[in-house]
Coordinates of N, CA, C and O in Angstrom, one line a residue:
M1166 N 22.3 20.5 18.4 CA 22.4 19.2 17.8 C 23.9 19.0 17.4 O 24.6 19.8 16.9
K1167 N 24.3 17.7 17.6 CA 25.6 17.4 17.2 C 25.6 16.7 15.8 O 24.9 15.8 15.6
F1168 N 26.4 17.3 14.9 CA 26.5 16.8 13.5 C 27.7 15.9 13.3 O 28.8 16.3 13.8
D1169 N 27.6 14.8 12.6 CA 28.8 14.0 12.3 C 29.5 14.7 11.1 O 29.1 15.7 10.5
K1170 N 30.7 14.2 10.8 CA 31.6 14.8 9.8 C 30.9 14.9 8.5 O 31.0 15.9 7.8
E1171 N 30.2 13.8 8.0 CA 29.6 13.8 6.7 C 28.5 14.9 6.6 O 28.4 15.6 5.6
T1172 N 27.7 15.0 7.7 CA 26.7 16.1 7.7 C 27.3 17.5 7.7 O 26.8 18.4 7.0
K1173 N 28.4 17.7 8.4 CA 29.1 19.0 8.4 C 29.5 19.3 7.0 O 29.4 20.5 6.6
V1174 N 30.1 18.4 6.3 CA 30.6 18.6 4.9 C 29.4 19.0 4.1 O 29.4 19.9 3.2
F1175 N 28.3 18.2 4.2 CA 27.1 18.5 3.5 C 26.6 20.0 3.8 O 26.3 20.7 2.8
M1176 N 26.6 20.4 5.0 CA 26.2 21.7 5.4 C 27.0 22.8 4.8 O 26.5 23.8 4.3
E1177 N 28.3 22.6 4.8 CA 29.3 23.5 4.2 C 29.1 23.6 2.7 O 29.1 24.7 2.1
T1178 N 29.0 22.5 2.1 CA 28.9 22.4 0.6 C 27.7 23.2 0.1 O 27.7 23.9 -0.9
Y1179 N 26.5 23.1 0.9 CA 25.3 23.7 0.4 C 24.9 25.0 1.2 O 23.8 25.5 1.1
D1180 N 25.9 25.5 2.0 CA 25.7 26.7 2.8 C 24.4 26.6 3.7 O 23.6 27.5 3.6
L1181 N 24.3 25.6 4.4 CA 23.2 25.4 5.3 C 23.6 25.6 6.8 O 24.7 25.1 7.2
D1182 N 22.8 26.3 7.5 CA 23.2 26.5 8.9 C 22.3 25.7 9.8 O 21.3 25.1 9.3
E1183 N 22.6 25.6 11.0 CA 21.9 24.7 12.0 C 20.4 25.0 12.1 O 19.6 24.2 12.5
S1184 N 20.0 26.3 11.8 CA 18.6 26.6 11.9 C 17.7 25.9 11.0 O 16.5 25.8 11.2
L1185 N 18.3 25.3 9.9 CA 17.5 24.5 9.0 C 17.4 23.1 9.3 O 16.7 22.3 8.6
F1186 N 17.9 22.7 10.5 CA 17.9 21.3 10.9 C 17.2 21.2 12.3 O 17.2 22.1 13.0
W1187 N 16.8 20.0 12.5 CA 16.4 19.7 13.9 C 16.7 18.2 14.1 O 16.9 17.4 13.2
D1188 N 16.8 17.8 15.4 CA 17.2 16.5 15.8 C 16.0 15.6 16.0 O 15.1 16.0 16.8
C1189 N 15.9 14.5 15.3 CA 14.8 13.6 15.6 C 15.4 12.2 16.0 O 15.9 11.5 15.2
H1190 N 15.5 12.1 17.3 CA 16.0 10.9 17.9 C 17.5 10.6 17.4 O 17.8 9.5 17.1
G1191 N 18.3 11.7 17.3 CA 19.7 11.5 16.9 C 19.9 11.6 15.4 O 21.1 11.6 15.0
S1192 N 18.9 11.7 14.6 CA 19.1 11.8 13.1 C 18.9 13.3 12.7 O 17.9 13.9 13.1
P1193 N 19.8 13.8 11.8 CA 19.6 15.2 11.4 C 18.5 15.3 10.3 O 18.5 14.6 9.3
I1194 N 17.5 16.2 10.6 CA 16.4 16.4 9.8 C 16.5 17.7 9.1 O 16.5 18.7 9.8
L1195 N 16.6 17.8 7.8 CA 16.6 19.1 7.1 C 15.2 19.5 6.7 O 14.5 18.7 6.1
L1196 N 14.9 20.7 7.1 CA 13.5 21.2 6.7 C 13.4 21.3 5.2 O 14.4 21.4 4.5
H1197 N 12.2 21.2 4.7 CA 11.9 21.3 3.3 C 12.5 22.5 2.6 O 13.1 22.4 1.5
R1198 N 12.4 23.6 3.3 CA 13.0 24.9 2.7 C 14.6 24.7 2.6 O 15.2 25.3 1.7
G1199 N 15.2 23.9 3.4 CA 16.6 23.6 3.3 C 16.9 22.8 2.1 O 17.9 23.0 1.3
W1200 N 16.0 21.8 1.8 CA 16.2 21.0 0.6 C 16.0 21.8 -0.7 O 16.7 21.6 -1.7
L1201 N 15.1 22.8 -0.6 CA 14.9 23.7 -1.8 C 16.2 24.6 -2.0 O 16.5 24.9 -3.1
K1202 N 16.8 25.0 -0.9 CA 18.0 25.7 -0.9 C 19.1 24.9 -1.6 O 19.9 25.4 -2.4
V1203 N 19.2 23.6 -1.2 CA 20.2 22.7 -1.8 C 19.9 22.6 -3.3 O 20.8 22.7 -4.1
A1204 N 18.6 22.5 -3.7 CA 18.3 22.3 -5.1 C 18.7 23.6 -5.9 O 19.2 23.5 -7.0
K1205 N 18.5 24.7 -5.3 CA 18.9 26.0 -6.0 C 20.4 26.0 -6.2 O 20.9 26.4 -7.2
K1206 N 21.1 25.6 -5.1 CA 22.6 25.7 -5.2 C 23.1 24.7 -6.3 O 24.0 24.9 -7.0
L1207 N 22.4 23.5 -6.4 CA 22.8 22.5 -7.4 C 22.4 23.0 -8.8 O 23.0 22.6 -9.7
G1208 N 21.4 23.8 -8.9 CA 20.9 24.2 -10.2 C 19.7 23.5 -10.7 O 19.3 23.5 -11.9
I1209 N 19.0 22.8 -9.8 CA 17.8 22.1 -10.2 C 16.6 23.1 -10.3 O 16.3 23.7 -9.3
V1210 N 16.1 23.3 -11.4 CA 15.0 24.3 -11.6 C 13.7 23.7 -12.1 O 12.7 24.4 -12.1
D1211 N 13.8 22.5 -12.6 CA 12.6 21.9 -13.1 C 12.4 20.4 -12.6 O 13.4 19.7 -12.6
Y1212 N 11.2 20.1 -12.2 CA 10.9 18.8 -11.8 C 9.8 18.2 -12.7 O 8.8 18.9 -13.0
N1213 N 9.9 17.0 -13.0 CA 8.8 16.3 -13.8 C 8.0 15.5 -12.8 O 8.5 14.5 -12.2
L1214 N 6.8 16.0 -12.5 CA 5.9 15.4 -11.5 C 4.8 14.6 -12.2 O 4.2 15.2 -13.1
T1215 N 4.6 13.4 -11.8 CA 3.5 12.6 -12.4 C 2.7 12.0 -11.3 O 3.2 11.4 -10.4
E1216 N 1.4 12.1 -11.5 CA 0.5 11.5 -10.5 C 0.4 10.0 -10.8 O 0.1 9.6 -11.9
I1217 N 0.7 9.2 -9.8 CA 0.7 7.8 -10.0 C -0.6 7.2 -9.4 O -1.3 6.4 -10.0
E1218 N -1.0 7.8 -8.3 CA -2.3 7.4 -7.7 C -2.8 8.5 -6.8 O -2.1 9.2 -6.1
F1219 N -4.1 8.7 -6.9 CA -4.8 9.7 -6.1 C -6.2 9.3 -5.7 O -7.0 9.0 -6.7
N1220 N -6.5 9.3 -4.5 CA -7.8 9.0 -4.0 C -8.1 9.8 -2.8 O -7.6 9.4 -1.7
S1221 N -8.8 10.9 -3.0 CA -9.0 11.8 -1.8 C -9.9 11.2 -0.7 O -9.7 11.5 0.4
Q1222 N -10.8 10.3 -1.1 CA -11.7 9.7 -0.1 C -10.8 8.8 0.8 O -11.1 8.8 2.0
L1223 N -9.9 8.1 0.3 CA -9.0 7.2 1.1 C -7.8 7.9 1.6 O -7.1 7.3 2.4
G1224 N -7.6 9.2 1.2 CA -6.4 9.9 1.7 C -5.1 9.4 1.2 O -4.1 9.4 1.8
I1225 N -5.1 9.0 -0.1 CA -3.9 8.3 -0.7 C -3.5 9.2 -1.9 O -4.3 9.6 -2.8
C1226 N -2.2 9.5 -1.9 CA -1.6 10.1 -3.1 C -0.2 9.6 -3.3 O 0.6 9.6 -2.3
V1227 N 0.2 9.3 -4.5 CA 1.5 8.9 -4.8 C 2.0 9.7 -6.0 O 1.3 9.8 -7.0
I1228 N 3.1 10.4 -5.9 CA 3.7 11.3 -7.0 C 5.0 10.7 -7.3 O 5.9 10.5 -6.5
K1229 N 5.3 10.7 -8.6 CA 6.6 10.3 -9.2 C 7.3 11.6 -9.5 O 6.7 12.5 -10.2
C1230 N 8.5 11.8 -9.1 CA 9.3 13.0 -9.4 C 10.6 12.6 -10.0 O 11.3 11.8 -9.6
S1231 N 10.9 13.4 -11.1 CA 12.2 13.2 -11.8 C 12.8 14.6 -12.0 O 12.1 15.6 -12.2
A1232 N 14.1 14.6 -11.9 CA 14.9 15.9 -12.2 C 16.2 15.5 -12.9 O 16.7 14.4 -12.6
T1233 N 16.6 16.3 -13.8 CA 17.8 16.0 -14.5 C 18.8 17.2 -14.3 O 18.4 18.4 -14.3
L1234 N 20.0 16.8 -14.0 CA 21.1 17.8 -13.8 C 22.4 17.3 -14.4 O 22.8 16.2 -14.1
D1235 N 22.9 18.1 -15.3 CA 24.2 17.7 -16.0 C 24.1 16.3 -16.6 O 25.0 15.5 -16.5
G1236 N 23.0 16.0 -17.2 CA 22.8 14.7 -17.9 C 22.4 13.6 -17.0 O 22.3 12.5 -17.5
I1237 N 22.4 13.8 -15.7 CA 22.0 12.7 -14.8 C 20.6 12.9 -14.3 O 20.2 14.0 -13.9
T1238 N 19.8 11.9 -14.4 CA 18.4 12.0 -14.0 C 18.2 11.1 -12.8 O 18.6 9.9 -12.7
H1239 N 17.6 11.6 -11.8 CA 17.1 10.9 -10.6 C 15.6 10.9 -10.5 O 15.0 11.9 -10.8
T1240 N 15.1 9.8 -10.1 CA 13.6 9.6 -10.0 C 13.3 9.0 -8.6 O 14.0 8.1 -8.2
D1241 N 12.3 9.5 -8.0 CA 11.9 8.9 -6.7 C 10.4 9.2 -6.6 O 9.8 9.9 -7.4
Y1242 N 9.8 8.6 -5.5 CA 8.4 8.7 -5.3 C 8.1 9.4 -4.0 O 8.9 9.2 -3.0
G1243 N 7.0 10.1 -3.9 CA 6.5 10.6 -2.6 C 5.1 10.1 -2.4 O 4.3 10.1 -3.4
E1244 N 4.8 9.5 -1.3 CA 3.5 9.0 -1.0 C 3.0 9.6 0.3 O 3.7 10.0 1.2
S1245 N 1.6 9.6 0.3 CA 1.0 10.1 1.4 C -0.3 9.3 1.6 O -1.1 9.1 0.7
S1246 N -0.5 8.7 2.8 CA -1.6 7.9 3.1 C -1.9 8.0 4.6 O -1.1 8.5 5.4
P1247 N -3.0 7.5 5.0 CA -3.3 7.5 6.5 C -2.3 6.8 7.3 O -2.1 7.0 8.5
K1248 N -1.5 5.9 6.7 CA -0.4 5.2 7.4 C 0.8 6.0 7.7 O 1.6 5.7 8.6
N1249 N 1.0 7.1 6.9 CA 2.2 7.9 7.1 C 2.0 9.4 7.1 O 3.0 10.1 6.8
N1250 N 0.8 9.9 7.2 CA 0.5 11.3 7.2 C -0.7 11.6 8.0 O -1.7 10.9 8.0
T1251 N -0.6 12.7 8.8 CA -1.7 13.1 9.7 C -2.2 14.5 9.3 O -3.1 15.0 10.0
N1252 N -1.7 15.1 8.2 CA -2.3 16.4 7.8 C -3.2 16.2 6.7 O -3.3 15.2 6.0
A1253 N -4.0 17.3 6.4 CA -5.1 17.2 5.4 C -4.6 17.4 4.0 O -5.3 17.2 3.0
Y1254 N -3.3 17.8 3.8 CA -2.8 18.1 2.5 C -2.0 17.0 1.9 O -0.8 17.0 1.8
I1255 N -2.7 15.9 1.5 CA -2.0 14.7 1.0 C -1.3 14.9 -0.3 O -0.2 14.4 -0.4
W1256 N -1.8 15.7 -1.2 CA -1.1 16.0 -2.4 C 0.2 16.8 -2.2 O 1.2 16.4 -2.7
A1257 N 0.1 17.8 -1.4 CA 1.3 18.7 -1.1 C 2.3 17.8 -0.4 O 3.5 17.9 -0.7
M1258 N 1.9 17.0 0.5 CA 2.9 16.1 1.3 C 3.6 15.2 0.3 O 4.8 15.0 0.4
A1259 N 2.8 14.6 -0.6 CA 3.4 13.6 -1.5 C 4.4 14.3 -2.4 O 5.5 13.8 -2.7
I1260 N 4.1 15.5 -2.9 CA 5.0 16.3 -3.7 C 6.3 16.7 -2.9 O 7.4 16.5 -3.4
K1261 N 6.1 17.2 -1.7 CA 7.3 17.5 -0.9 C 8.2 16.3 -0.7 O 9.4 16.4 -0.8
R1262 N 7.6 15.2 -0.4 CA 8.4 14.0 -0.2 C 9.2 13.6 -1.4 O 10.4 13.3 -1.4
A1263 N 8.5 13.6 -2.6 CA 9.1 13.2 -3.8 C 10.3 14.2 -4.2 O 11.4 13.7 -4.5
K1264 N 10.0 15.5 -4.1 CA 11.1 16.4 -4.4 C 12.3 16.3 -3.5 O 13.4 16.3 -3.9
D1265 N 12.0 16.3 -2.2 CA 13.1 16.2 -1.2 C 13.9 14.9 -1.5 O 15.2 14.9 -1.4
R1266 N 13.3 13.8 -1.8 CA 14.0 12.6 -2.0 C 14.9 12.6 -3.3 O 16.0 12.2 -3.3
V1267 N 14.4 13.3 -4.3 CA 15.1 13.4 -5.6 C 16.3 14.4 -5.3 O 17.5 14.1 -5.7
I1268 N 16.1 15.5 -4.6 CA 17.2 16.4 -4.3 C 18.3 15.6 -3.5 O 19.5 15.8 -3.8
R1269 N 17.8 14.9 -2.5 CA 18.8 14.1 -1.7 C 19.6 13.2 -2.5 O 20.8 13.0 -2.2
E1270 N 19.0 12.6 -3.5 CA 19.8 11.6 -4.4 C 21.0 12.3 -5.1 O 22.0 11.7 -5.3
F1271 N 20.8 13.6 -5.4 CA 21.9 14.3 -6.1 C 23.0 14.7 -5.1 O 24.1 15.0 -5.5
T1272 N 22.7 14.6 -3.8 CA 23.7 15.0 -2.8 C 24.5 13.8 -2.2 O 25.5 14.0 -1.5
N1273 N 24.0 12.6 -2.4 CA 24.7 11.4 -1.9 C 24.6 11.4 -0.3 O 25.6 10.9 0.3
V1274 N 23.6 11.9 0.3 CA 23.5 11.8 1.7 C 22.3 11.0 2.2 O 21.9 11.1 3.3
S1275 N 21.8 10.2 1.3 CA 20.7 9.3 1.7 C 21.2 8.4 2.8 O 22.3 7.9 2.8
G1276 N 20.3 8.3 3.8 CA 20.7 7.5 5.0 C 21.5 8.3 6.0 O 21.8 7.7 7.1
V1277 N 21.8 9.5 5.7 CA 22.6 10.3 6.6 C 21.8 11.6 7.1 O 21.6 11.8 8.3
V1278 N 21.2 12.3 6.1 CA 20.4 13.4 6.4 C 19.0 13.1 5.8 O 18.9 12.6 4.7
Y1279 N 18.0 13.5 6.6 CA 16.6 13.1 6.2 C 15.8 14.4 6.0 O 16.3 15.5 6.3
S1280 N 14.6 14.3 5.5 CA 13.7 15.4 5.3 C 12.6 15.4 6.3 O 12.1 14.4 6.7
D1281 N 12.2 16.7 6.7 CA 11.1 16.8 7.6 C 9.8 16.3 7.0 O 8.9 15.9 7.7
A1282 N 9.7 16.2 5.6 CA 8.6 15.6 5.0 C 8.4 14.1 5.2 O 7.3 13.6 5.1
D1283 N 9.5 13.5 5.7 CA 9.4 12.1 6.0 C 9.1 11.8 7.4 O 9.2 10.7 7.9
L1284 N 8.7 12.8 8.1 CA 8.3 12.7 9.5 C 6.8 12.8 9.7 O 6.1 13.5 8.9
V1285 N 6.3 12.1 10.7 CA 4.8 12.2 11.0 C 4.7 12.1 12.5 O 5.5 11.5 13.2
K1286 N 3.6 12.7 13.0 CA 3.4 12.7 14.4 C 2.6 11.4 14.7 O 1.6 11.1 14.1
G1287 N 3.2 10.5 15.5 CA 2.5 9.3 15.9 C 1.4 9.5 16.8 O 1.1 10.6 17.3
K1288 N 0.7 8.4 17.2 CA -0.4 8.5 18.1 C 0.0 9.0 19.5 O -0.8 9.6 20.2
D1289 N 1.3 8.8 19.8 CA 1.8 9.3 21.1 C 2.1 10.7 21.0 O 2.6 11.3 22.0
G1290 N 2.0 11.4 19.9 CA 2.3 12.8 19.7 C 3.7 13.1 19.4 O 4.1 14.3 19.2
K1291 N 4.6 12.1 19.4 CA 6.0 12.3 19.1 C 6.3 12.2 17.6 O 5.7 11.4 16.9
M1292 N 7.2 13.0 17.1 CA 7.6 13.0 15.7 C 8.5 11.8 15.5 O 9.4 11.5 16.3
Q1293 N 8.2 11.0 14.4 CA 9.0 9.9 14.1 C 9.1 9.7 12.6 O 8.3 10.4 11.8
M1294 N 10.0 8.9 12.1 CA 10.1 8.7 10.7 C 8.8 8.0 10.2 O 8.3 7.1 10.9
A1295 N 8.2 8.5 9.1 CA 6.9 8.0 8.6 C 6.9 6.5 8.4 O 5.8 5.9 8.6
D1296 N 8.0 6.0 8.0 CA 7.9 4.5 7.7 C 7.9 3.7 9.0 O 7.7 2.5 8.9
K1297 N 8.0 4.3 10.1 CA 8.0 3.6 11.4 C 6.7 3.8 12.2 O 6.6 3.3 13.3
V1298 N 5.8 4.6 11.6 CA 4.6 5.0 12.3 C 3.4 4.5 11.5 O 3.3 4.7 10.3
D1299 N 2.4 4.0 12.2 CA 1.1 3.8 11.6 C 0.2 4.8 12.3 O -0.2 4.6 13.5
A1300 N 0.0 5.9 11.7 CA -0.7 7.0 12.3 C -2.2 6.7 12.7 O -2.7 7.4 13.6
F1301 N -2.8 5.8 12.0 CA -4.2 5.6 12.3 C -4.4 4.1 12.6 O -3.6 3.3 12.3
E1302 N -5.5 3.8 13.3 CA -5.8 2.5 13.7 C -6.0 1.6 12.5 O -6.5 2.1 11.5
R1303 N -5.5 0.4 12.6 CA -5.8 -0.5 11.4 C -7.2 -1.0 11.4 O -7.9 -0.9 12.4
T1304 N -7.6 -1.5 10.3 CA -9.0 -2.0 10.2 C -9.1 -3.3 11.0 O -8.2 -4.1 10.9
T1305 N -10.2 -3.4 11.7 CA -10.4 -4.6 12.5 C -10.9 -5.8 11.6 O -11.4 -5.6 10.4
D1306 N -10.7 -7.0 12.0 CA -11.2 -8.2 11.3 C -12.7 -8.1 11.0 O -13.1 -8.5 9.9
E1307 N -13.4 -7.6 11.9 CA -14.9 -7.4 11.7 C -15.2 -6.4 10.6 O -16.0 -6.7 9.8
Q1308 N -14.4 -5.3 10.6 CA -14.7 -4.3 9.5 C -14.3 -4.9 8.1 O -15.0 -4.7 7.1
V1309 N -13.2 -5.7 8.1 CA -12.8 -6.4 6.8 C -13.9 -7.3 6.4 O -14.3 -7.4 5.2
A1310 N -14.4 -8.1 7.3 CA -15.5 -9.1 7.0 C -16.8 -8.4 6.5 O -17.4 -8.8 5.5
E1311 N -17.1 -7.3 7.1 CA -18.3 -6.5 6.6 C -18.0 -5.9 5.2 O -18.9 -6.0 4.4
A1312 N -16.8 -5.5 4.9 CA -16.5 -4.9 3.6 C -16.6 -6.0 2.6 O -17.1 -5.8 1.5
I1313 N -16.0 -7.2 2.9 CA -16.0 -8.3 2.0 C -17.5 -8.7 1.7 O -17.9 -8.9 0.5
A1314 N -18.3 -8.8 2.7 CA -19.7 -9.1 2.5 C -20.4 -8.1 1.6 O -21.2 -8.4 0.8
E1315 N -20.1 -6.8 1.8 CA -20.7 -5.7 1.0 C -20.3 -5.9 -0.4 O -21.1 -5.7 -1.3
V1316 N -19.1 -6.1 -0.7 CA -18.6 -6.3 -2.1 C -19.3 -7.5 -2.7 O -19.7 -7.4 -3.9
K1317 N -19.4 -8.6 -2.0 CA -20.1 -9.8 -2.5 C -21.5 -9.5 -2.9 O -22.1 -9.9 -3.9
N1318 N -22.2 -8.7 -2.0 CA -23.6 -8.3 -2.2 C -23.7 -7.4 -3.4 O -24.6 -7.6 -4.2
I1319 N -22.8 -6.5 -3.6 CA -22.8 -5.6 -4.8 C -22.6 -6.5 -6.1 O -23.3 -6.3 -7.1
K1320 N -21.7 -7.4 -6.0 CA -21.4 -8.3 -7.2 C -22.6 -9.1 -7.5 O -23.0 -9.3 -8.7
N1321 N -23.3 -9.7 -6.5 CA -24.5 -10.5 -6.7 C -25.6 -9.6 -7.3 O -26.3 -10.1 -8.2
K1322 N -25.8 -8.4 -6.9 CA -26.8 -7.5 -7.4 C -26.5 -7.2 -8.9 O -27.4 -7.2 -9.7
K1323 N -25.2 -7.0 -9.2 CA -24.8 -6.8 -10.6 C -25.1 -8.0 -11.5 O -25.6 -7.8 -12.6
V1324 N -24.8 -9.2 -11.0 CA -25.1 -10.4 -11.8 C -26.5 -10.5 -12.0 O -27.0 -10.8 -13.2
I1325 N -27.4 -10.3 -11.0 CA -28.8 -10.4 -11.2 C -29.3 -9.4 -12.2 O -30.1 -9.7 -13.1
K1326 N -28.8 -8.2 -12.1 CA -29.2 -7.1 -13.0 C -28.8 -7.4 -14.4 O -29.5 -7.2 -15.4
D1327 N -27.6 -7.9 -14.6 CA -27.1 -8.3 -15.9 C -27.9 -9.4 -16.5 O -28.2 -9.4 -17.7
E1328 N -28.3 -10.4 -15.7 CA -29.1 -11.5 -16.2 C -30.5 -11.0 -16.6 O -31.0 -11.4 -17.6
K1329 N -31.1 -10.1 -15.8 CA -32.4 -9.5 -16.2 C -32.3 -8.8 -17.5 O -33.2 -8.8 -18.3
S1330 N -31.2 -8.0 -17.7 CA -31.0 -7.2 -18.9 C -30.9 -8.2 -20.1 O -31.4 -7.9 -21.2
K1331 N -30.2 -9.3 -19.9 CA -30.0 -10.2 -21.0 C -31.3 -10.9 -21.4 O -31.6 -11.0 -22.6
S1332 N -32.1 -11.2 -20.4 CA -33.4 -11.9 -20.7 C -34.4 -10.9 -21.4 O -35.2 -11.3 -22.2
K1333 N -34.3 -9.6 -21.1 CA -35.2 -8.6 -21.8 C -34.8 -8.5 -23.2 O -35.7 -8.3 -24.1
K1334 N -33.5 -8.6 -23.5 CA -33.0 -8.5 -24.9 C -33.4 -9.7 -25.8 O -33.6 -9.5 -27.0
Q1335 N -33.6 -10.8 -25.1 CA -33.9 -12.0 -25.9 C -35.4 -12.1 -26.2 O -36.3 -12.0 -26.5

């Protein structure tokens, strides 16, 4: 892989060798273990992780991560959903993304060096940046209409049940 000047400086600063990187369509991707090495070199030892959203049935997890170093705090989010993740470990993926993004903020290489946690295998089997891939088929208009009808049906049943309950009390 060919590294630009900024990436080479980053590699030298944090004692990273080429084995921790791979090329994704011309962008340098640092493996998660590389980001952890950067964190160690920086002196980041503690992360404040907060669950923002978690729904295992829908495969959604959002984690907020903050870290403070020398009085400076960076905060970022890691998200995992069927739109940007194809593995079963949604919680772990959200945490990896959040941590890697916070570490990257301390290094000032956002938009230059990326994390492997931000990659996902697309339907074509190729690795791509997660924000550019919709890993699963979108819901069809028919499925949306069925879901809306089901919600209306549930609401109607609840209204009828509530009315029956009120009339019994009177």
